Tab-separated table of C-alpha atoms in Angstrom:
chain	number	residue	atom	x	y	z
A	12	MET	CA	-8.966	-53.683	-66.352
A	13	SER	CA	-12.065	-51.864	-64.903
A	14	SER	CA	-11.896	-53.264	-61.826
A	15	THR	CA	-8.095	-52.171	-61.510
A	16	TRP	CA	-9.316	-48.883	-62.726
A	17	ASP	CA	-11.997	-48.802	-59.715
A	18	GLU	CA	-9.090	-49.686	-57.688
A	19	VAL	CA	-6.931	-46.981	-58.669
A	20	THR	CA	-10.027	-44.450	-58.360
A	21	ALA	CA	-10.692	-45.460	-54.750
A	22	ILE	CA	-7.033	-45.394	-53.940
A	23	CYS	CA	-7.008	-42.006	-55.364
A	24	THR	CA	-10.127	-40.885	-53.327
A	25	GLY	CA	-8.612	-42.359	-50.425
A	26	VAL	CA	-5.225	-40.288	-50.868
A	27	ALA	CA	-7.224	-36.922	-51.883
A	28	ALA	CA	-9.421	-37.758	-48.571
A	29	ILE	CA	-6.338	-37.924	-46.459
A	30	ALA	CA	-4.624	-35.034	-48.235
A	31	THR	CA	-7.800	-32.726	-47.333
A	32	ALA	CA	-7.684	-33.919	-43.802
A	33	VAL	CA	-4.176	-33.341	-43.440
A	34	MET	CA	-4.706	-29.727	-44.997
A	35	ALA	CA	-7.977	-29.129	-42.796
A	36	GLY	CA	-5.300	-30.030	-39.743
A	37	PHE	CA	-3.004	-27.635	-40.895
A	38	THR	CA	-5.456	-24.770	-41.861
A	39	TRP	CA	-7.074	-25.582	-37.741
A	40	LYS	CA	-3.753	-25.342	-36.305
A	41	ALA	CA	-2.741	-21.922	-38.547
A	42	ILE	CA	-5.802	-20.558	-37.089
A	43	LYS	CA	-5.255	-21.427	-33.657
A	44	ASP	CA	-1.319	-20.556	-33.758
A	45	SER	CA	-2.579	-17.142	-35.361
A	46	GLN	CA	-5.455	-16.463	-32.672
A	47	LYS	CA	-2.621	-17.565	-30.136
A	48	GLN	CA	-0.169	-15.229	-31.523
A	49	HIS	CA	-2.996	-12.189	-31.340
A	50	PHE	CA	-3.970	-13.354	-27.729
A	51	ASP	CA	-0.130	-13.484	-26.976
A	52	LEU	CA	0.289	-9.675	-28.408
A	53	HIS	CA	-3.006	-8.518	-27.007
A	54	GLN	CA	-1.800	-9.870	-23.344
A	55	GLN	CA	1.643	-8.307	-23.744
A	56	GLY	CA	-0.218	-4.695	-24.901
A	57	THR	CA	-2.013	-5.065	-22.042
A	58	ASP	CA	0.252	-6.403	-19.376
A	59	ALA	CA	2.637	-3.350	-21.294
A	60	GLN	CA	-0.200	-1.002	-20.539
A	61	VAL	CA	-0.655	-2.103	-17.255
A	62	LEU	CA	3.037	-1.631	-16.463
A	63	SER	CA	3.002	1.519	-17.894
A	64	GLU	CA	0.262	2.685	-15.555
A	65	LYS	CA	1.576	1.342	-12.467
A	66	HIS	CA	5.145	3.019	-13.332
A	67	HIS	CA	2.933	6.271	-13.883
A	68	GLN	CA	1.079	6.255	-10.581
A	69	ASN	CA	4.689	5.026	-8.827
A	70	SER	CA	5.922	8.730	-9.979
A	71	PHE	CA	3.276	10.255	-7.764
A	72	ARG	CA	3.248	7.950	-4.775
A	73	PRO	CA	3.846	9.900	-1.434
A	74	ILE	CA	5.843	8.483	1.509
A	75	VAL	CA	4.599	10.106	4.672
A	76	VAL	CA	7.313	9.333	7.756
A	77	VAL	CA	8.039	10.472	11.268
A	78	SER	CA	11.356	11.230	11.745
A	79	PRO	CA	12.834	11.920	15.443
A	80	TYR	CA	14.650	15.058	16.176
A	81	ASP	CA	17.859	13.211	16.864
A	82	GLY	CA	17.044	10.144	14.895
A	83	VAL	CA	16.184	6.662	16.259
A	84	ASP	CA	17.506	5.308	19.453
A	85	PRO	CA	18.074	1.194	18.283
A	86	VAL	CA	17.465	0.466	21.824
A	87	ASP	CA	15.126	3.229	23.408
A	88	ARG	CA	11.983	4.606	21.548
A	89	SER	CA	10.088	6.004	24.570
A	90	GLY	CA	10.935	9.769	24.042
A	91	ILE	CA	9.732	10.288	20.913
A	92	LEU	CA	6.295	10.455	22.512
A	93	SER	CA	5.264	12.455	25.684
A	94	PHE	CA	1.994	11.583	27.060
A	95	ASP	CA	1.376	14.826	28.986
A	96	GLY	CA	-1.487	14.397	31.849
A	97	THR	CA	-1.140	17.882	32.453
A	98	ALA	CA	-1.944	19.587	29.447
A	99	ARG	CA	-5.502	18.800	29.430
A	100	THR	CA	-8.762	20.684	28.351
A	101	GLY	CA	-11.853	18.757	30.241
A	102	ASN	CA	-11.380	15.330	28.979
A	103	THR	CA	-8.961	15.577	26.455
A	104	ARG	CA	-5.055	15.016	27.131
A	105	LEU	CA	-2.373	15.884	24.813
A	106	ILE	CA	0.073	13.914	23.297
A	107	PHE	CA	3.372	15.587	21.700
A	108	ILE	CA	5.599	13.762	18.959
A	109	TYR	CA	9.014	14.427	19.136
A	110	GLY	CA	9.629	14.369	15.352
A	111	LEU	CA	9.295	15.587	12.129
A	112	LEU	CA	6.113	14.916	10.182
A	113	LYS	CA	7.108	14.687	6.336
A	114	ASN	CA	6.320	13.526	2.896
A	115	VAL	CA	9.505	12.095	1.452
A	116	GLY	CA	7.653	10.886	-1.589
A	117	VAL	CA	7.185	11.652	-4.989
A	118	GLY	CA	4.123	13.225	-4.938
A	119	PRO	CA	1.408	15.047	-2.722
A	120	ALA	CA	-0.022	13.038	0.025
A	121	LEU	CA	-4.156	13.622	0.484
A	122	VAL	CA	-6.289	12.513	3.296
A	123	VAL	CA	-3.638	12.337	5.821
A	124	ARG	CA	-4.562	11.310	9.092
A	125	LEU	CA	-2.310	10.530	12.356
A	126	HIS	CA	-3.240	7.653	14.591
A	127	LEU	CA	-1.978	6.442	17.563
A	128	ARG	CA	-2.604	2.989	18.809
A	129	ALA	CA	-1.885	2.497	22.441
A	130	MET	CA	-2.141	-0.278	25.055
A	131	GLU	CA	-1.967	-2.889	22.240
A	132	THR	CA	-5.260	-2.766	21.482
A	133	LYS	CA	-5.965	-1.526	17.938
A	134	ASP	CA	-9.225	0.474	19.120
A	135	TYR	CA	-7.448	2.695	21.702
A	136	GLY	CA	-5.934	5.788	20.410
A	137	SER	CA	-6.372	9.017	18.390
A	138	THR	CA	-6.807	10.211	15.315
A	139	HIS	CA	-5.620	13.478	14.116
A	140	GLU	CA	-6.473	14.746	10.396
A	141	LEU	CA	-3.969	16.797	8.745
A	142	SER	CA	-4.403	19.096	5.751
A	143	PRO	CA	-2.271	17.497	2.485
A	144	LEU	CA	1.521	17.452	2.301
A	145	GLN	CA	2.924	18.465	-0.608
A	146	LEU	CA	6.244	16.844	-2.168
A	147	GLY	CA	9.160	17.715	0.510
A	148	GLU	CA	6.566	19.472	2.845
A	149	ALA	CA	6.630	18.995	6.489
A	150	ARG	CA	4.881	19.580	9.858
A	151	GLY	CA	6.448	20.169	13.481
A	152	GLY	CA	9.400	21.071	14.805
A	153	VAL	CA	11.750	21.220	17.654
A	154	ASP	CA	9.853	24.404	18.578
A	155	ALA	CA	6.400	23.226	17.788
A	156	PRO	CA	5.893	19.379	18.285
A	157	LEU	CA	3.082	17.888	16.555
A	158	LYS	CA	0.017	17.245	18.850
A	159	LEU	CA	-2.369	14.503	19.287
A	160	VAL	CA	-5.675	15.158	21.283
A	161	LEU	CA	-6.485	12.231	23.208
A	162	GLN	CA	-10.154	11.942	24.550
A	163	VAL	CA	-10.316	10.354	28.187
A	164	ASN	CA	-13.431	8.251	28.304
A	165	ASP	CA	-14.785	4.896	29.926
A	166	ALA	CA	-13.118	2.764	27.154
A	167	PHE	CA	-9.656	4.710	27.527
A	168	ASN	CA	-9.520	6.355	31.388
A	169	GLU	CA	-6.710	8.123	33.291
A	170	THR	CA	-4.937	5.157	34.398
A	171	ASP	CA	-4.961	3.941	30.539
A	172	PHE	CA	-3.893	7.341	29.327
A	173	ALA	CA	-0.787	7.264	32.358
A	174	LEU	CA	-0.062	3.632	31.701
A	175	ALA	CA	-0.107	4.022	27.821
A	176	SER	CA	3.753	5.855	27.560
A	177	GLY	CA	5.001	2.369	28.897
A	178	THR	CA	3.311	0.333	26.471
A	179	LEU	CA	4.435	-0.896	22.989
A	180	TRP	CA	2.477	1.790	21.490
A	181	GLU	CA	2.061	2.759	17.325
A	182	LEU	CA	2.219	5.541	15.239
A	183	VAL	CA	0.160	5.103	12.171
A	184	VAL	CA	0.047	7.682	9.293
A	185	GLU	CA	-2.446	6.938	6.765
A	186	TYR	CA	-2.474	8.845	3.136
A	187	GLU	CA	-3.585	8.866	-0.306
A	188	ASP	CA	-1.911	9.434	-3.584
A	189	VAL	CA	-3.994	11.689	-6.387
A	190	PHE	CA	-5.190	8.446	-8.056
A	191	GLY	CA	-6.984	7.436	-4.905
A	192	ASN	CA	-4.913	4.432	-3.671
A	193	ARG	CA	-4.374	4.150	0.009
A	194	PHE	CA	-0.691	3.869	1.689
A	195	ARG	CA	-0.206	3.394	5.536
A	196	THR	CA	3.500	4.169	7.412
A	197	THR	CA	3.561	2.491	10.703
A	198	HIS	CA	6.452	3.560	13.351
A	199	ALA	CA	6.871	1.047	16.389
A	200	LYS	CA	7.979	1.811	20.027
A	201	ASN	CA	9.070	-1.670	19.937
A	202	SER	CA	12.995	-1.809	19.197
A	203	GLN	CA	12.491	-5.495	18.126
A	204	ARG	CA	10.761	-4.193	14.796
A	205	PRO	CA	11.816	-1.291	12.006
A	206	TRP	CA	10.829	2.416	12.716
A	207	THR	CA	9.438	2.644	9.486
A	208	LEU	CA	7.258	-0.118	7.728
A	209	VAL	CA	5.183	1.276	4.387
A	210	GLU	CA	2.605	-0.380	3.048
A	211	LYS	CA	-0.237	-0.385	0.718
A	212	VAL	CA	-3.648	-0.532	1.943
């Protein structure tokens, strides 16, 4: 009788140990599930905040473009810039842009720079700083085309200037939004490329 009681006690003890282990497993799983659910909710909240902030910033995003007066010729874009060797002061030469520089975005464009890449070399060219452009604001016009001042020197001489209009130049506009994000709009003479390419820098 005693040995049977010992067996029953041992079995009960074993069953209790197994039940305790199972309960511990369930408890551990419940804790992990709760932690994962909390993390997922936190992550969803963080993702929602990021999306909300991105949407907020996009609602103030400027887009600055150069629109040629008569549109963009699908074959020949050479008439958009004029490299005028007669318009000179000392070592400077003028480049006229026959288009309207306009902010067509939904927010002001700050720290605006107009840059010309000529001779297919990134370092050649001219940079002109402009004042901020409010939403819908434009510069230039048929009677007052935009001007870029190019410095003629050893790196970019008179011959380079004379040949520049025949090369695949790029007109680049760089600007910032009110949050300090930088953007770039590139206009290419090459008709195989889109006239307007806007990207975040």
